[in-house]
PDB file of C-alpha atoms in Angstrom:
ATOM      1  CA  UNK A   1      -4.775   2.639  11.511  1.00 52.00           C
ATOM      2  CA  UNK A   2      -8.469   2.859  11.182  1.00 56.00           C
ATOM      3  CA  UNK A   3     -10.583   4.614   8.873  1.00 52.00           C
ATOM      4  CA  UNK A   4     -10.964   7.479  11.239  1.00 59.00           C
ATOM      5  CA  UNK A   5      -7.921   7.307  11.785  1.00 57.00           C
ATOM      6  CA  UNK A   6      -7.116   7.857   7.815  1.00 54.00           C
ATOM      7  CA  UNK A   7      -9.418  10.373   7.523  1.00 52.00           C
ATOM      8  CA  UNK A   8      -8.301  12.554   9.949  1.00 58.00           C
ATOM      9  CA  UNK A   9      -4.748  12.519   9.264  1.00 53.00           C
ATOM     10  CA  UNK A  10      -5.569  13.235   5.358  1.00 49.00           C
ATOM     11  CA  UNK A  11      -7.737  16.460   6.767  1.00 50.00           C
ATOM     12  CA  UNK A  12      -4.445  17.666   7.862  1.00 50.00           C
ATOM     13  CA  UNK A  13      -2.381  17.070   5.154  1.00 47.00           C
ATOM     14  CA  UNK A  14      -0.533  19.720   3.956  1.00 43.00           C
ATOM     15  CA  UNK A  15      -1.521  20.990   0.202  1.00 43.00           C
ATOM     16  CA  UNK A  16       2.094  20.223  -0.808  1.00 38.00           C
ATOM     17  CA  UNK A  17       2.782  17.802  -3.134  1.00 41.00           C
ATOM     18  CA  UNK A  18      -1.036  17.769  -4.173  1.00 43.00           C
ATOM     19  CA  UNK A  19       0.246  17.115  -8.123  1.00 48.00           C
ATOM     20  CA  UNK A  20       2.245  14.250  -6.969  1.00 80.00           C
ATOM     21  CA  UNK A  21      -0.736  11.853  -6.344  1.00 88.00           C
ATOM     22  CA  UNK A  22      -2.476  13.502  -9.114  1.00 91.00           C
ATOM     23  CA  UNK A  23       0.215  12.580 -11.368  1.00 90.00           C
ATOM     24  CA  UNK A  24       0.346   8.916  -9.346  1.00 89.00           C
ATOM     25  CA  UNK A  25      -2.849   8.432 -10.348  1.00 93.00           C
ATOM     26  CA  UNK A  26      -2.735   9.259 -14.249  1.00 93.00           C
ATOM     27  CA  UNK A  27      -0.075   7.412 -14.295  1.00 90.00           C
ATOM     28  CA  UNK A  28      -1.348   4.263 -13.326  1.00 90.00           C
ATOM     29  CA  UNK A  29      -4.527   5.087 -14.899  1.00 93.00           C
ATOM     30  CA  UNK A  30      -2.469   5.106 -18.390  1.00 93.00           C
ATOM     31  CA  UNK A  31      -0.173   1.906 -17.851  1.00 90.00           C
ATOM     32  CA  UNK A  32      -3.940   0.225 -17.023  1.00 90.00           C
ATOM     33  CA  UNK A  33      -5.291   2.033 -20.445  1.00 93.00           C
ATOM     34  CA  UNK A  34      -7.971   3.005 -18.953  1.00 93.00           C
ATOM     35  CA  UNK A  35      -9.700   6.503 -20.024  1.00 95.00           C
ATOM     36  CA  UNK A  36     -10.695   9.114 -17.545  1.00 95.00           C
ATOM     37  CA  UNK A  37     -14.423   8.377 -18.250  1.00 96.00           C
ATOM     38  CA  UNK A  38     -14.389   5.277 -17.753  1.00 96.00           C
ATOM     39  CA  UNK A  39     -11.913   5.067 -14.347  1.00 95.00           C
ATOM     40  CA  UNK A  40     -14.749   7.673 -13.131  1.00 95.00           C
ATOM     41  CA  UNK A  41     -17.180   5.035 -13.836  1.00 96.00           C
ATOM     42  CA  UNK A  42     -14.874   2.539 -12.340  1.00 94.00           C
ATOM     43  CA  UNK A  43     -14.374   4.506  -8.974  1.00 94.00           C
ATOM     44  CA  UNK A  44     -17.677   6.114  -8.597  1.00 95.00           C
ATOM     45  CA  UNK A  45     -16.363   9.274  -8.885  1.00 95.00           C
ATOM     46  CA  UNK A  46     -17.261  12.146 -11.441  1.00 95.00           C
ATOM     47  CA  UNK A  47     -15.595  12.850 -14.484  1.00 95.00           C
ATOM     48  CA  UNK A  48     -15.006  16.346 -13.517  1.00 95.00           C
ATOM     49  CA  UNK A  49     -13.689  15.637 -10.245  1.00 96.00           C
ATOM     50  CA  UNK A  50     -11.348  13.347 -11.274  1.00 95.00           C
ATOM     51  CA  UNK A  51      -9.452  15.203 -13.777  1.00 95.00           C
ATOM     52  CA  UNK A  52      -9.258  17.941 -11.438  1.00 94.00           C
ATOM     53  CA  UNK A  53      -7.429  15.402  -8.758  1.00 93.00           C
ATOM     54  CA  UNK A  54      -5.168  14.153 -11.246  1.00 93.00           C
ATOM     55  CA  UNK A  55      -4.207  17.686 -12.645  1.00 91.00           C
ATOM     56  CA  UNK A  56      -3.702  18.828  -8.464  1.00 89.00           C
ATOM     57  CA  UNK A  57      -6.752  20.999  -8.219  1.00 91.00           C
ATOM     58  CA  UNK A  58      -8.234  18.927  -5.622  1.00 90.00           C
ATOM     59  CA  UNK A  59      -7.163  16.398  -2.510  1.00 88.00           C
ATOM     60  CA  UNK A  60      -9.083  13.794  -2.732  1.00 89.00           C
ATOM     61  CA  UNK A  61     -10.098  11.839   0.739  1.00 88.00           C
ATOM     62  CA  UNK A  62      -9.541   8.301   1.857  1.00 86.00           C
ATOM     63  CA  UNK A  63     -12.811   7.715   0.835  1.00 89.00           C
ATOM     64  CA  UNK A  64     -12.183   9.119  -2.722  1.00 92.00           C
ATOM     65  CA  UNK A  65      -8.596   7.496  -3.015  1.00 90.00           C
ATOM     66  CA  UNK A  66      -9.963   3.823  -1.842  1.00 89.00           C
ATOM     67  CA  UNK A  67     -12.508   4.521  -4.755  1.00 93.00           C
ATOM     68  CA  UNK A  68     -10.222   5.094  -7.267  1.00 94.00           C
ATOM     69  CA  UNK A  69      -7.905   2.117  -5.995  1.00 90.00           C
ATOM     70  CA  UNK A  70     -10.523  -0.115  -6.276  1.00 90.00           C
ATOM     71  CA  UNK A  71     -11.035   1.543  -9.695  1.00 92.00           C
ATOM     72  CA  UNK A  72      -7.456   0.964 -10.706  1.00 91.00           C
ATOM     73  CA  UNK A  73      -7.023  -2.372  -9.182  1.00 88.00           C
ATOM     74  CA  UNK A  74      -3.977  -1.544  -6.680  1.00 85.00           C
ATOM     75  CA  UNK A  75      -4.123  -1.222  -3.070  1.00 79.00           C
ATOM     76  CA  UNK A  76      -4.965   1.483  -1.557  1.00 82.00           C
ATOM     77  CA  UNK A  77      -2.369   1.928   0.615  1.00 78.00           C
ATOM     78  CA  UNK A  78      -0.411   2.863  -2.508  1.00 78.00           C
ATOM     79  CA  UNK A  79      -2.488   5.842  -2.833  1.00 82.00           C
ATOM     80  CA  UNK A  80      -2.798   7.019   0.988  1.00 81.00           C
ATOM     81  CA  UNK A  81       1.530   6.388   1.464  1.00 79.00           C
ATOM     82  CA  UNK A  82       1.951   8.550  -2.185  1.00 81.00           C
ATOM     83  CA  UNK A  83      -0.725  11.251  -0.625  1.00 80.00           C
ATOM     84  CA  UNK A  84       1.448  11.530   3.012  1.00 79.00           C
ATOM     85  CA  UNK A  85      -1.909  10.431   4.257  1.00 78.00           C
ATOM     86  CA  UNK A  86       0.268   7.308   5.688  1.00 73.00           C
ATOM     87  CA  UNK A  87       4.027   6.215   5.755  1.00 71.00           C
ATOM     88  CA  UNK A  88       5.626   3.470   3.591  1.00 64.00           C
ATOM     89  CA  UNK A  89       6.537   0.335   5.581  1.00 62.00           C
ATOM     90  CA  UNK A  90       9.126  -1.944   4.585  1.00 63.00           C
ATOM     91  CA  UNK A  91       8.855  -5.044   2.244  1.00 61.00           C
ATOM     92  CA  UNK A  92       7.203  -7.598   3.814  1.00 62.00           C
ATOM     93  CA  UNK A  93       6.778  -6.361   7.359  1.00 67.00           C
ATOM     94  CA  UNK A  94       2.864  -6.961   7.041  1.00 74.00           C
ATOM     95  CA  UNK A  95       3.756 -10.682   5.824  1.00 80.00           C
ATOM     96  CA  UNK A  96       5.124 -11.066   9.128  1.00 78.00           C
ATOM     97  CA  UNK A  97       3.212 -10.056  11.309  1.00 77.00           C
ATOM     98  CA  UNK A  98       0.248 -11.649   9.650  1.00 81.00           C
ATOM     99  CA  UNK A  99       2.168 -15.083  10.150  1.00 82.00           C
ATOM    100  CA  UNK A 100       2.842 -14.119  13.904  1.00 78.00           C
ATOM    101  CA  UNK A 101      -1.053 -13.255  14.379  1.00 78.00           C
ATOM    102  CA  UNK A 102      -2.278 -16.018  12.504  1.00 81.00           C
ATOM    103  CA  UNK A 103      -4.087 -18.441  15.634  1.00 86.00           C
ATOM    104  CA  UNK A 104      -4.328 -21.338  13.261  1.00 88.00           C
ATOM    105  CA  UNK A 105      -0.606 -21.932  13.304  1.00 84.00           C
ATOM    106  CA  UNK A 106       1.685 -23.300  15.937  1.00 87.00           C
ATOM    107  CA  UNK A 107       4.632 -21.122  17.082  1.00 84.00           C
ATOM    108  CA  UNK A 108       6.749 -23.815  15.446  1.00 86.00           C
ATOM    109  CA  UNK A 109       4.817 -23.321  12.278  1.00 89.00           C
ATOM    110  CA  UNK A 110       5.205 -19.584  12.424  1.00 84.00           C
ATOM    111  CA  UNK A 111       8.981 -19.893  12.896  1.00 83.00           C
ATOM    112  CA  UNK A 112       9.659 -21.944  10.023  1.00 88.00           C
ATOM    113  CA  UNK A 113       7.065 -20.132   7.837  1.00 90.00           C
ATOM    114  CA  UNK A 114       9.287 -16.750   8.964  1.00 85.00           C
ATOM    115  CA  UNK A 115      12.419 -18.083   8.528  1.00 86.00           C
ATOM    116  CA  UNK A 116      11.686 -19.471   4.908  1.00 90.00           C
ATOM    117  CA  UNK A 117      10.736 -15.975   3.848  1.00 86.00           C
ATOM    118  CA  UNK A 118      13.205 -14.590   5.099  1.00 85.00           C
ATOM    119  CA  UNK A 119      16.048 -16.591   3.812  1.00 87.00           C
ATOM    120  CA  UNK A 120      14.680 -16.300   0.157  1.00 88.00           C
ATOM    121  CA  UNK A 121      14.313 -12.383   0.824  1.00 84.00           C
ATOM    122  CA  UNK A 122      18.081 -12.898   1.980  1.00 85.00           C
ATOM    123  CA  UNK A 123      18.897 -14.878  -0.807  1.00 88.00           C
ATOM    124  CA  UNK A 124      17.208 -12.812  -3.561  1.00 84.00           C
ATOM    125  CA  UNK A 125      19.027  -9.084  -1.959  1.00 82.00           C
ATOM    126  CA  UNK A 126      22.029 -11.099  -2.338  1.00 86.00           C
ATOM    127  CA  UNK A 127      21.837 -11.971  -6.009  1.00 85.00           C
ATOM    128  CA  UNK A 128      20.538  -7.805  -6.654  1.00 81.00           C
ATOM    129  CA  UNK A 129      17.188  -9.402  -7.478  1.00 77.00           C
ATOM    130  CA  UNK A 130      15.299  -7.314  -4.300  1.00 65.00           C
ATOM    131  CA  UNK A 131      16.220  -3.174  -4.392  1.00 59.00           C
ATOM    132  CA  UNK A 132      14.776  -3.388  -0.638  1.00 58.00           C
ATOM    133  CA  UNK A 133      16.907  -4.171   2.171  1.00 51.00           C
ATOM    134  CA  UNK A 134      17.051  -7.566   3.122  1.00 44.00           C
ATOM    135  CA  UNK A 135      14.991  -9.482   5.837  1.00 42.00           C
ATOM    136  CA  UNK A 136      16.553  -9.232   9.546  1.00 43.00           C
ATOM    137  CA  UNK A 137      17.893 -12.241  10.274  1.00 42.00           C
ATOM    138  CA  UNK A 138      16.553 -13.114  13.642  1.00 44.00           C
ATOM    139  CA  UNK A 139      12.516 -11.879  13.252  1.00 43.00           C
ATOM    140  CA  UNK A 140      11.587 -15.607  13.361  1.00 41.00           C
ATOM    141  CA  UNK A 141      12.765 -15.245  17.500  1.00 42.00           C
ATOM    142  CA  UNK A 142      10.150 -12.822  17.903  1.00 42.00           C
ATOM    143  CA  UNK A 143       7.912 -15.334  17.706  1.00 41.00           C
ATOM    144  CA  UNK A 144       9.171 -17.749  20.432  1.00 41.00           C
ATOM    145  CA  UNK A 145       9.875 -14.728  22.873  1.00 42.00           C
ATOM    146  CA  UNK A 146       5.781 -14.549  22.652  1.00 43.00           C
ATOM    147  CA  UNK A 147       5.600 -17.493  24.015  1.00 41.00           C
TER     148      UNK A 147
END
């Protein structure tokens, strides 16, 4: 999804659960010990503004929420899936398809670089060291159907 994209589905999102990514964001603010002031200084964003936000007064935009990301060092895809601006993905799905786009591997490179992953993710669900489901078995085929 593109920034248009972003900023047109977080035009329509619904007021509900406003206080959640408010709260999101104090949250991670306070684990970071950072102040309000000084995350405002951070993010580029007022002081004023950004209580507001974090107390559910306001919705902040993409804009505002890749700001305050930035500010708080996480990604901001953290802050767009807790606003319903965008949906959570599963573990590692992006990991994957990176590998599967990347041009400077081979398909055999891919495949093993897949399967690897996937067999620790496997491996780690097993032992109850990953809460997330585990890996599908087979996604390292999707890379030799491309071919």
């Amino acid at each position: 999804m593109n920034v248009d994209g972003i900023k047109e589905t977080a035009a329509k999102a619904p007021l509900i659960g406003v206080g959640t990514i408010g709260d999101f964001i104090r949250e991670q603010r306070q684990q970071a010990q950072v102040s309000l002031r000084q995350l405002s200084k951070l993010a580029g964003v007022s002081n004023p503004y950004l209580s507001q936000v974090e107390r559910g007064l306001r919705r902040p935009s993409a804009e505002i929420l890749q700001q305050i990301a930035k500010g708080l060092r996480i990604s901001a895809e953290q802050l767009y899936v807790r606003a319903g601006i965008l949906e959570d993905r599963p573990a590692g799905s992006d990991l994957v398809a990176a590998i599967l786009a990347d041009q400077g591997l081979t398909e055999r490179q891919k495949n093993v670089l897949v399967e690897v992953y996937e067999s620790f993710r496997r491996e780690n669900h097993a032992a109850g060291l990953d809460p997330t489901p585990a890996a599908r078995p087979n996604a390292a085929d999707a890379a030799t159907e491309k071919e």
